[in-house]
Each structure stands twice: as structure tokens, then as C-alpha cells.
Coordinates of C-alpha atoms in Angstrom, one line a residue:
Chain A
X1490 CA -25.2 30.2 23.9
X1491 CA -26.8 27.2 22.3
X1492 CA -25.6 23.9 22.6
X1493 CA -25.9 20.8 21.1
X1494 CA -25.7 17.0 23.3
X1495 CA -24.8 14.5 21.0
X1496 CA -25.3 11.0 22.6
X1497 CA -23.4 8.6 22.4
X1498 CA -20.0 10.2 22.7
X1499 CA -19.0 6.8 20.9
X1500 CA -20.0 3.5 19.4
X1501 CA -18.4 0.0 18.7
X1502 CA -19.8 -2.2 16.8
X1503 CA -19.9 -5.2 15.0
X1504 CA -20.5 -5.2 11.1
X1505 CA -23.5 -5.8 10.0
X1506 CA -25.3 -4.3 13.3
X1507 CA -27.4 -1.1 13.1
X1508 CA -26.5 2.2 14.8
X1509 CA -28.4 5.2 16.4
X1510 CA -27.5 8.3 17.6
X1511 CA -29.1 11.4 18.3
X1512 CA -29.1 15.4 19.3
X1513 CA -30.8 17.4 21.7
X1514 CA -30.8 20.7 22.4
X1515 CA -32.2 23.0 24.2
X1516 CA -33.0 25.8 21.5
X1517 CA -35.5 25.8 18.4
X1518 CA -33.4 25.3 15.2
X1519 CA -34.9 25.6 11.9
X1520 CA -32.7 23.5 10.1
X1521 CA -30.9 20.2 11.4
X1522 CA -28.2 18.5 9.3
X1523 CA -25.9 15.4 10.3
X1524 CA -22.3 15.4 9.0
X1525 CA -19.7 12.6 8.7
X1526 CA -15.9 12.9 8.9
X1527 CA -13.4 10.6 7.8
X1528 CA -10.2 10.5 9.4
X1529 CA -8.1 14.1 8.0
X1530 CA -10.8 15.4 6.7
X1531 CA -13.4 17.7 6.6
X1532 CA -17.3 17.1 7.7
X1533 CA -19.5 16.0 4.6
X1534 CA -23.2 16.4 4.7
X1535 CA -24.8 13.5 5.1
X1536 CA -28.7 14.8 5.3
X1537 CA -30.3 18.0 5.7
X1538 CA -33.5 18.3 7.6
X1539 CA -35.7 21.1 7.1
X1540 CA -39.5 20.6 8.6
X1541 CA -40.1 19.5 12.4
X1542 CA -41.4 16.1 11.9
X1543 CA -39.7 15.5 8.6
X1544 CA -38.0 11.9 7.8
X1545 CA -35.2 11.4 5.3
X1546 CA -33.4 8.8 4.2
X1547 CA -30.5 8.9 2.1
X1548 CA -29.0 4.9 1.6
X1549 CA -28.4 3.0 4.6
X1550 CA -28.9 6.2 6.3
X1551 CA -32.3 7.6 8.2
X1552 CA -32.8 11.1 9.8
X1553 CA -35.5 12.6 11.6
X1554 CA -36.5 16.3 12.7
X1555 CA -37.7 16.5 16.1
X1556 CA -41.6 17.4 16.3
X1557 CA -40.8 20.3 18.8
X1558 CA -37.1 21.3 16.7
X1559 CA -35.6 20.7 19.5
X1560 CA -33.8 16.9 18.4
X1561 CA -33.1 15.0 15.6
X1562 CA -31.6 11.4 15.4
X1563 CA -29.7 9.4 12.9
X1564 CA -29.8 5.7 11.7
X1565 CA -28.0 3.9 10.1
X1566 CA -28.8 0.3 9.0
X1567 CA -26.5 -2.9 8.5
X1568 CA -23.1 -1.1 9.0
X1569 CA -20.5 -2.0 7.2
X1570 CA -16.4 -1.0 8.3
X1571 CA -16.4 2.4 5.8
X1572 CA -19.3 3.7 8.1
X1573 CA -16.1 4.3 10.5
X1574 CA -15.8 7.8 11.3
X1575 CA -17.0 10.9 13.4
X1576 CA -20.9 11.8 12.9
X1577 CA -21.6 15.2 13.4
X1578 CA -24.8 16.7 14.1
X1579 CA -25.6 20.5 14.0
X1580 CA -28.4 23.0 14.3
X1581 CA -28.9 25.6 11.7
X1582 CA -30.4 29.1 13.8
X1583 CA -28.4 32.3 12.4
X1584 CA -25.3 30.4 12.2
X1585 CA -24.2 26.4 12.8
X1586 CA -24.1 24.9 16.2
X1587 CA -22.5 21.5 15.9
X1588 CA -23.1 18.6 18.2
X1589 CA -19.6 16.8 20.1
X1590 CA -19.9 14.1 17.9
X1591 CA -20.6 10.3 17.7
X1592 CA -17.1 8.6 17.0
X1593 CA -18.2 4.9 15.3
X1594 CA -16.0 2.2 15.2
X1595 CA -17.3 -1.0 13.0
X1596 CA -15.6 -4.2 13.9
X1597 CA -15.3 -6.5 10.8
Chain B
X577 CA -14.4 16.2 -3.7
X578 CA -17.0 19.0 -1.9
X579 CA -15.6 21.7 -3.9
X580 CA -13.7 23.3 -0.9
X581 CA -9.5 23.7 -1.1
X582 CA -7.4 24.2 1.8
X583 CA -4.0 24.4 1.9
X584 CA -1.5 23.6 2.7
X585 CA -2.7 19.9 4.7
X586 CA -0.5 20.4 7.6
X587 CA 1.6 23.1 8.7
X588 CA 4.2 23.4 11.8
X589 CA 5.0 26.0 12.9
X590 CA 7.2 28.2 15.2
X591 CA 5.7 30.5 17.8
X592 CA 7.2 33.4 16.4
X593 CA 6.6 32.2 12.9
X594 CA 4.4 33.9 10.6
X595 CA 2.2 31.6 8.7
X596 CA -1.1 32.2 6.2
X597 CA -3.6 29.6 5.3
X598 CA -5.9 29.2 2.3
X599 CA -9.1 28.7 1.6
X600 CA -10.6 28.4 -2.2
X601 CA -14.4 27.2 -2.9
X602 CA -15.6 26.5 -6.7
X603 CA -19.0 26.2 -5.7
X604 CA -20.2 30.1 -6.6
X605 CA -21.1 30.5 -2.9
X606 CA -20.8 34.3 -1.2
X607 CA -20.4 33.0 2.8
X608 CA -17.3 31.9 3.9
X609 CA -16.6 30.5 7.5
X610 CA -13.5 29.6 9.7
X611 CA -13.7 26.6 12.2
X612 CA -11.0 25.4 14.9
X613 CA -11.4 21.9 15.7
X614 CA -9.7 20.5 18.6
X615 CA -9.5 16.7 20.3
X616 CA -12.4 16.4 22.4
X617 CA -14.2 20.0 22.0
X618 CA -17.1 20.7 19.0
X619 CA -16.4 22.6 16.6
X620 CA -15.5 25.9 16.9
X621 CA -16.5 29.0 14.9
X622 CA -14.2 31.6 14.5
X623 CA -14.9 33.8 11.9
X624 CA -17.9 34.9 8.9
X625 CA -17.6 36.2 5.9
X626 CA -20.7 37.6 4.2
X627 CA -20.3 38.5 0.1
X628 CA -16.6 39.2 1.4
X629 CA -17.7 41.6 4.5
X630 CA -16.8 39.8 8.1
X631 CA -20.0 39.5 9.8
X632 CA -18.9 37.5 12.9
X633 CA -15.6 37.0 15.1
X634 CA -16.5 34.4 17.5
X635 CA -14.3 35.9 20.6
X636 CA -11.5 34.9 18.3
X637 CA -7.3 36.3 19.6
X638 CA -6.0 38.8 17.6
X639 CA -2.7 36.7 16.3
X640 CA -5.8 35.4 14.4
X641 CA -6.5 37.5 11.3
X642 CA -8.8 36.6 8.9
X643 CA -8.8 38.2 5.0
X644 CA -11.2 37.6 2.1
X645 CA -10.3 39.4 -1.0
X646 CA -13.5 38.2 -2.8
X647 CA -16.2 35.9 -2.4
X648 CA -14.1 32.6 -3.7
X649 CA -10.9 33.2 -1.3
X650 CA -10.2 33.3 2.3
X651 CA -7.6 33.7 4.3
X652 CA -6.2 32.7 7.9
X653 CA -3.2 34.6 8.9
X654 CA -1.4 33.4 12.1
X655 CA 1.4 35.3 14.0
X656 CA 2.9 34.8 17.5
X657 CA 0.6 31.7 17.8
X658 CA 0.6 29.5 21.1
X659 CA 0.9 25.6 21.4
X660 CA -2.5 25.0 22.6
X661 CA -3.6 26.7 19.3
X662 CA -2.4 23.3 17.6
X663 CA -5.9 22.0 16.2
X664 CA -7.6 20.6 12.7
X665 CA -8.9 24.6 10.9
X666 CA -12.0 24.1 8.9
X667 CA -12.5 26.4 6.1
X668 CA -16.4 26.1 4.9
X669 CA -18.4 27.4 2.2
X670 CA -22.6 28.5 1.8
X671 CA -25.0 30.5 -0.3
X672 CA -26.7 33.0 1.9
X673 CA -29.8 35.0 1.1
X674 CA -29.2 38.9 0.1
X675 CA -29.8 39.8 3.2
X676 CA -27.0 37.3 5.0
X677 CA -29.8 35.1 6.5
X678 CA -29.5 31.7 5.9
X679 CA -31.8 29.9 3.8
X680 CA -33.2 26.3 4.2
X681 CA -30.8 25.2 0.9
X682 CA -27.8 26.9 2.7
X683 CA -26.1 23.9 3.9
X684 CA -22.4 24.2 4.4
X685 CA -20.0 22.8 2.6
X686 CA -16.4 22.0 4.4
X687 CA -13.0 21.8 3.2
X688 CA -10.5 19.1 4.0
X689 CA -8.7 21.2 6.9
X690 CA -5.2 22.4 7.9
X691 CA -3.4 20.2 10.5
X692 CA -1.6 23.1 12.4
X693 CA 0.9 22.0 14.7
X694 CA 2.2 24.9 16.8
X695 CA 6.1 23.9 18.6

């Protein structure tokens, strides 16, 4: 089936600092979306991706679709200690594949 | 607030307990999706609903049954369950096309989860 490598499996660090994190896979997806989760809850969308090549931003937050739809990374700019949480990304084919995760950790 | 209920927030249960759990989304959508989200592994799905019809079982144990009386509701009913089936269950929500294919727009929308503990 398809899978997703998320890398890294974790981050620390220090507020203020900017993150990256990324997906590949080894599958065409149409669609690519990254997800955030908060401690006891459920994933929220963070940003939706829709054409290969195709960079969004939403805040503090920058994604990009792969040029072959095959990877898609996710920035995220002057972190702050709320950006603490599990970032998920997935691939939208005929149903969701979802990424292991990026666990960030923001030290004040 | 993404429009998606679960309840109840945590349940423990029993292995020969008989629990249901509950899914309610507000946001007019007609798919309807069960994850299982354990430590360490990515999240897995389990079951589809399309416009209330199951679609997909993901390989999923039979003390596993799924319901969905109409396009706002589903259901996760659990019977003889097994420790290692302790985990976070997603309940999730989209708008598919009429045909059940996803469409660029159909991003899905998750629920806050059950914390089952299985004893």
C-alpha cells in the first residue's frame, strides 16, 4: 500500500527558531494536506495543497506541493510555545494516507 | 471547534464489556470515516461510510462494528475487545462527489477522539 515518510520523527526547539519538516512518498497523490494535533485531540487542517508546484501560506505557516506529487514540506517561521504539537502530513489518492508525524517541542 | 462530536472523551472498558461510541458532524457532509490511532503507529483507517453506505473496512476485527443511521451519525460498537486495542479513535467527516470520489475541496474534518482504555 502507500506510505507516507515523514521526517523528522521529532523536533526541539528553541522559541523563536524556525522549523521544517517534510513528506515523501512513493506514490502520486493529488491532494496533500498537513494537519496539527494538540495534545487529546483530533488533527486540524492546517493547509490544503492542491496543484504540484503550488505554495501556500497560511500565518506563520508555508507549504509546498512537490513538482513530481510525490512530497510536500511544511514551514513554519519564528515559533512560538503553542506551535507545540504533532504535525501530520497526508496524501489525498482515493482515500487519506497520513504521514508518522513530526512531534515539536518549543522551548520558551 | 471543527464541527465534529465524539463521545464520550475516554472510555475503560472491560474485555467482555459491550461499549458503543459516537460520532455527530454539523458540517452537512455525506462521508464519514473511523481512525485508530495508536502511540508510535500513523493513523489508521478503519472504516468508510459513503452517503451512509460502508464503502471501505480496512482489514478491520469483527468485535469492531461500525453503524451509520444517516449521513450526520456514526457509530463504533465494541464487544469482546483486547488490551492492545487501547488507542485514541478518530471519527472524521468530508463532502464527497456523487460518485464517492473525492474532490480537491474534500478535506477531512476530525473530531476530538475517544481515549479507549481496554483492562
Amino acid at each position: 500500500g502507500q506510505q507516507l515518510n515523514q521526517s523528522p520523527q521529532s523536533m526541539f526547539i528553541q522559541e523563536g527558531e524556525d522549523v521544517s519538516m517534510n513528506c515523501t512518498s512513493s506514490s502520486i497523490f493529488n491532494t496533500w494536506l498537513w494537519y496539527k494535533q494538540d495534545p487529546g485531540e483530533g488533527p486540524v487542517l492546517l493547509i490544503a495543497l492542491y496543484k504540484a508546484g503550488e505554495l501556500t501560506s497560511n500565518g506563520r505557516l508555508t507549504a509546498q506541493f512537490g513538482i513530481t506529487r510525490k512530497d510536500s514540506f511544511l514551514n513554519i517561521s519564528a515559533s512560538i510555545p503553542s506551535d507545540v504539537g504533532i504535525y501530520f502530513c497526508a496524501g489525498q489518492g482515493n482515500m487519506l494516507t497520513f504521514g508518522g508525524g513530526t512531534r515539536l517541542m518549543v522551548k520558551p | 471547534e471543527t464541527g465534529v462530536t465524539q463521545t464520550p472523551r475516554h472510555l475503560v472498558m472491560g474485555m467482555t464489556n459491550k461499549k458503543s461510541l459516537k460520532c455527530e458532524q454539523h458540517l452537512g457532509h455525506n462521508a464519514m470515516y473511523w481512525y485508530k490511532q495508536s502511540a508510535k503507529k500513523p493513523l489508521e483507517l478503519m472504516f468508510v461510510y459513503n452517503f451512509k453506505e460502508q464503502t471501505e473496512n480496512n482489514s478491520v476485527p469483527s468485535r469492531f462494528s461500525p453503524e451509520c443511521p444517516n449521513s450526520s451519525h456514526l457509530f463504533l460498537h465494541l464487544h469482546t475487545l483486547q488490551p492492545e486495542d487501547s488507542a485514541l479513535y478518530l471519527c472524521a467527516s468530508s463532502q464527497r462527489g456523487l460518485a464517492g470520489v473525492p474532490r480537491p475541496d474534500n478535506e477531512q474534518f476530525f473530531g476530538p477522539g475517544t481515549r479507549l482504555t481496554v483492562l
